[in-house]
């Protein structure tokens, strides 16, 4: 059975490893698939980027799995915000920028958590020890009860925990003491937590804060 796949592209130049790389960027998707393999080429050029609005269309909500080719070297933060049914990301072997672990999308040798699959239901999720940065919208609309953040994290992006489903986020200060915030999807509360947590993690002081 044939299933429609439709992409729109634009020509782009991306700075990678100090050099300008020319290719195509995906600006929109309007297919009908549930499991999607992003094309590696279009019109004889490598597909090297995915823009923020690439999966903002209604059909993105049908996607349960996205496979990213090794040609992709740039993914804008929030690119998968509308993929509310997504269960997992997969990155082709050979990618020098992106990777996956347990279906979660990372970059820079898993030091940056780029996107959690929003449709995967779980009671808790613990960040891996090597993660130092959580990108903008990383857990956008994620169906998670709670998230545990490790002390290695020094940067948390805007709206990183923006989800009405998340009950709370636990963090660990540099001295090993626990900090806690009650979230309940309140964006302002999460922004307060982000600022305070990053300040503690970044300067490695022995101060811990709580919203209790």
Short mmCIF file of C-alpha atoms in Angstrom, two decimals:
data_model
loop_
_atom_site.label_atom_id
_atom_site.label_comp_id
_atom_site.label_asym_id
_atom_site.label_seq_id
_atom_site.Cartn_x
_atom_site.Cartn_y
_atom_site.Cartn_z
CA UNK A 1 0.00 0.00 0.00
CA UNK A 2 1.41 3.37 -1.05
CA UNK A 3 1.49 6.11 1.56
CA UNK A 4 2.02 9.76 0.63
CA UNK A 5 5.19 11.52 1.77
CA UNK A 6 5.55 15.23 1.09
CA UNK A 7 8.35 17.63 1.99
CA UNK A 8 9.10 21.23 1.10
CA UNK A 9 12.73 22.36 0.98
CA UNK A 10 14.81 25.49 0.79
CA UNK A 11 18.50 25.93 -0.04
CA UNK A 12 20.70 26.72 2.96
CA UNK A 13 24.31 27.10 4.06
CA UNK A 14 25.24 25.73 7.48
CA UNK A 15 28.49 26.39 9.31
CA UNK A 16 29.90 23.04 10.43
CA UNK A 17 33.38 22.36 11.83
CA UNK A 18 34.49 25.80 10.71
CA UNK A 19 33.35 25.31 7.11
CA UNK A 20 30.27 26.35 5.18
CA UNK A 21 28.19 23.40 4.02
CA UNK A 22 25.57 23.92 1.29
CA UNK A 23 22.50 21.77 0.93
CA UNK A 24 18.76 21.53 1.47
CA UNK A 25 16.71 22.23 4.60
CA UNK A 26 13.29 20.75 5.28
CA UNK A 27 10.82 23.57 5.95
CA UNK A 28 7.59 21.56 6.03
CA UNK A 29 6.22 18.03 6.05
CA UNK A 30 2.72 17.05 4.94
CA UNK A 31 2.82 13.29 4.63
CA UNK A 32 0.56 10.58 6.00
CA UNK A 33 3.10 8.20 7.52
CA UNK A 34 3.38 7.00 11.09
CA UNK A 35 7.04 5.93 10.75
CA UNK A 36 9.14 8.39 8.77
CA UNK A 37 12.67 8.24 7.40
CA UNK A 38 13.85 11.76 6.63
CA UNK A 39 15.36 11.85 3.11
CA UNK A 40 19.12 12.18 2.84
CA UNK A 41 18.95 13.92 -0.55
CA UNK A 42 16.70 16.18 -2.61
CA UNK A 43 17.36 17.16 -6.22
CA UNK A 44 20.90 15.82 -6.02
CA UNK A 45 21.82 17.76 -2.88
CA UNK A 46 22.25 16.51 0.65
CA UNK A 47 19.48 17.32 3.09
CA UNK A 48 21.48 18.94 5.90
CA UNK A 49 18.96 20.77 8.09
CA UNK A 50 15.51 20.61 9.69
CA UNK A 51 13.92 23.96 10.48
CA UNK A 52 11.85 24.83 13.54
CA UNK A 53 8.52 24.73 11.66
CA UNK A 54 9.27 21.65 9.57
CA UNK A 55 6.84 19.44 11.49
CA UNK A 56 4.29 22.05 12.53
CA UNK A 57 1.55 20.72 10.24
CA UNK A 58 -1.42 18.64 11.43
CA UNK A 59 -0.07 15.39 9.95
CA UNK A 60 3.00 15.57 12.19
CA UNK A 61 0.73 14.41 15.01
CA UNK A 62 0.45 11.01 13.30
CA UNK A 63 4.17 10.29 13.48
CA UNK A 64 5.30 7.66 15.98
CA UNK A 65 8.93 7.23 14.83
CA UNK A 66 11.36 9.52 12.99
CA UNK A 67 14.66 8.33 11.53
CA UNK A 68 17.25 11.04 10.86
CA UNK A 69 19.93 10.47 8.19
CA UNK A 70 23.62 11.06 8.79
CA UNK A 71 23.57 13.99 6.31
CA UNK A 72 21.66 16.17 8.82
CA UNK A 73 23.98 18.56 10.65
CA UNK A 74 21.46 21.12 11.93
CA UNK A 75 18.11 20.71 13.70
CA UNK A 76 16.48 23.82 15.07
CA UNK A 77 15.18 23.62 18.63
CA UNK A 78 11.45 22.97 18.79
CA UNK A 79 11.37 21.31 15.36
CA UNK A 80 9.32 18.37 16.67
CA UNK A 81 6.95 20.27 19.01
CA UNK A 82 3.86 19.18 17.09
CA UNK A 83 4.81 15.47 16.99
CA UNK A 84 2.57 14.64 19.93
CA UNK A 85 2.34 10.88 19.16
CA UNK A 86 6.07 10.36 18.73
CA UNK A 87 7.45 7.28 20.50
CA UNK A 88 11.08 7.35 19.41
CA UNK A 89 13.84 9.01 17.42
CA UNK A 90 16.38 7.01 15.48
CA UNK A 91 19.62 8.41 14.03
CA UNK A 92 21.47 6.62 11.24
CA UNK A 93 24.92 5.29 12.06
CA UNK A 94 27.64 7.58 10.79
CA UNK A 95 26.13 10.84 12.02
CA UNK A 96 28.84 13.09 13.44
CA UNK A 97 26.36 15.41 15.15
CA UNK A 98 23.25 13.58 16.34
CA UNK A 99 22.56 10.31 18.13
CA UNK A 100 19.78 8.50 19.94
CA UNK A 101 19.54 6.54 23.14
CA UNK A 102 16.33 4.89 24.36
CA UNK A 103 14.53 6.79 21.61
CA UNK A 104 15.64 10.22 22.84
CA UNK A 105 17.39 12.62 20.42
CA UNK A 106 20.84 13.97 21.40
CA UNK A 107 23.64 15.95 19.82
CA UNK A 108 27.35 16.48 20.51
CA UNK A 109 28.10 12.96 21.75
CA UNK A 110 24.97 12.92 23.93
CA UNK A 111 26.01 15.98 25.94
CA UNK A 112 22.96 17.91 24.65
CA UNK A 113 19.44 16.51 25.03
CA UNK A 114 17.63 17.94 22.02
CA UNK A 115 14.20 16.30 22.13
CA UNK A 116 12.27 13.71 24.13
CA UNK A 117 9.54 11.86 22.17
CA UNK A 118 6.38 13.51 23.48
CA UNK A 119 4.05 10.55 22.92
CA UNK A 120 6.00 8.08 25.05
CA UNK A 121 4.13 7.65 28.32
CA UNK A 122 6.34 7.15 31.39
CA UNK A 123 6.11 7.76 35.11
CA UNK A 124 9.69 9.05 35.37
CA UNK A 125 12.69 9.90 33.22
CA UNK A 126 16.27 10.32 34.46
CA UNK A 127 18.78 12.22 32.37
CA UNK A 128 21.98 10.42 31.50
CA UNK A 129 25.05 11.43 33.46
CA UNK A 130 26.89 12.98 30.49
CA UNK A 131 24.12 15.47 29.64
CA UNK A 132 25.27 19.05 30.28
CA UNK A 133 22.61 20.93 28.31
CA UNK A 134 18.84 20.61 27.89
CA UNK A 135 17.63 22.37 24.73
CA UNK A 136 14.68 24.69 24.27
CA UNK A 137 11.42 22.73 24.20
CA UNK A 138 13.26 19.46 24.92
CA UNK A 139 10.32 17.99 26.90
CA UNK A 140 7.58 19.99 25.21
CA UNK A 141 4.19 18.31 25.85
CA UNK A 142 5.99 15.17 27.08
CA UNK A 143 3.71 12.67 28.80
CA UNK A 144 5.95 12.24 31.83
CA UNK A 145 5.21 12.29 35.54
CA UNK A 146 8.62 13.50 36.66
CA UNK A 147 12.14 14.22 35.43
CA UNK A 148 15.42 13.82 37.31
CA UNK A 149 18.17 16.27 36.31
CA UNK A 150 21.80 15.44 37.09
CA UNK A 151 24.36 17.84 38.56
CA UNK A 152 26.36 17.91 35.29
CA UNK A 153 23.65 20.05 33.67
CA UNK A 154 24.79 23.67 33.32
CA UNK A 155 22.29 24.96 30.75
CA UNK A 156 18.50 24.55 30.52
CA UNK A 157 16.71 26.11 27.56
CA UNK A 158 13.52 28.12 27.36
CA UNK A 159 10.33 26.08 27.80
CA UNK A 160 12.45 22.95 28.27
CA UNK A 161 9.85 21.41 30.61
CA UNK A 162 6.76 23.00 29.07
CA UNK A 163 4.21 20.22 29.52
CA UNK A 164 0.95 20.06 31.43
CA UNK A 165 1.68 16.38 32.15
CA UNK A 166 4.90 16.88 34.14
CA UNK A 167 4.23 16.94 37.89
CA UNK A 168 7.70 17.83 39.08
CA UNK A 169 11.38 18.09 38.20
CA UNK A 170 14.08 16.95 40.62
CA UNK A 171 17.63 18.28 40.45
CA UNK A 172 20.90 17.75 42.28
CA UNK A 173 23.16 20.60 43.31
CA UNK A 174 26.91 20.43 42.85
CA UNK A 175 27.37 19.47 46.52
CA UNK A 176 25.01 16.52 46.16
CA UNK A 177 22.02 18.01 47.99
CA UNK A 178 18.63 17.68 46.35
CA UNK A 179 16.53 20.52 45.04
CA UNK A 180 12.91 20.25 43.99
CA UNK A 181 10.28 22.26 42.19
CA UNK A 182 6.61 21.53 41.79
CA UNK A 183 5.77 22.14 38.17
CA UNK A 184 2.19 21.28 37.12
CA UNK A 185 2.79 22.77 33.68
CA UNK A 186 3.19 26.33 34.95
CA UNK A 187 5.69 27.92 32.57
CA UNK A 188 6.55 30.78 34.91
CA UNK A 189 7.40 28.37 37.72
CA UNK A 190 9.66 26.40 35.41
CA UNK A 191 11.47 29.52 34.28
CA UNK A 192 12.18 30.45 37.89
CA UNK A 193 13.54 26.96 38.50
CA UNK A 194 15.73 27.08 35.39
CA UNK A 195 17.40 30.34 36.34
CA UNK A 196 18.07 29.26 39.90
CA UNK A 197 19.23 25.75 39.01
CA UNK A 198 21.60 26.90 36.27
CA UNK A 199 23.15 29.49 38.57
CA UNK A 200 23.95 26.80 41.12
CA UNK A 201 25.26 24.34 38.55
CA UNK A 202 27.31 26.84 36.57
CA UNK A 203 29.34 28.42 39.36
CA UNK A 204 29.64 25.20 41.39
CA UNK A 205 28.87 27.02 44.67
CA UNK A 206 27.55 25.13 47.67
CA UNK A 207 24.17 26.84 47.70
CA UNK A 208 20.95 24.93 47.09
CA UNK A 209 17.54 26.48 46.55
CA UNK A 210 14.00 25.22 46.92
CA UNK A 211 10.55 26.50 46.07
CA UNK A 212 9.11 24.90 49.21
#
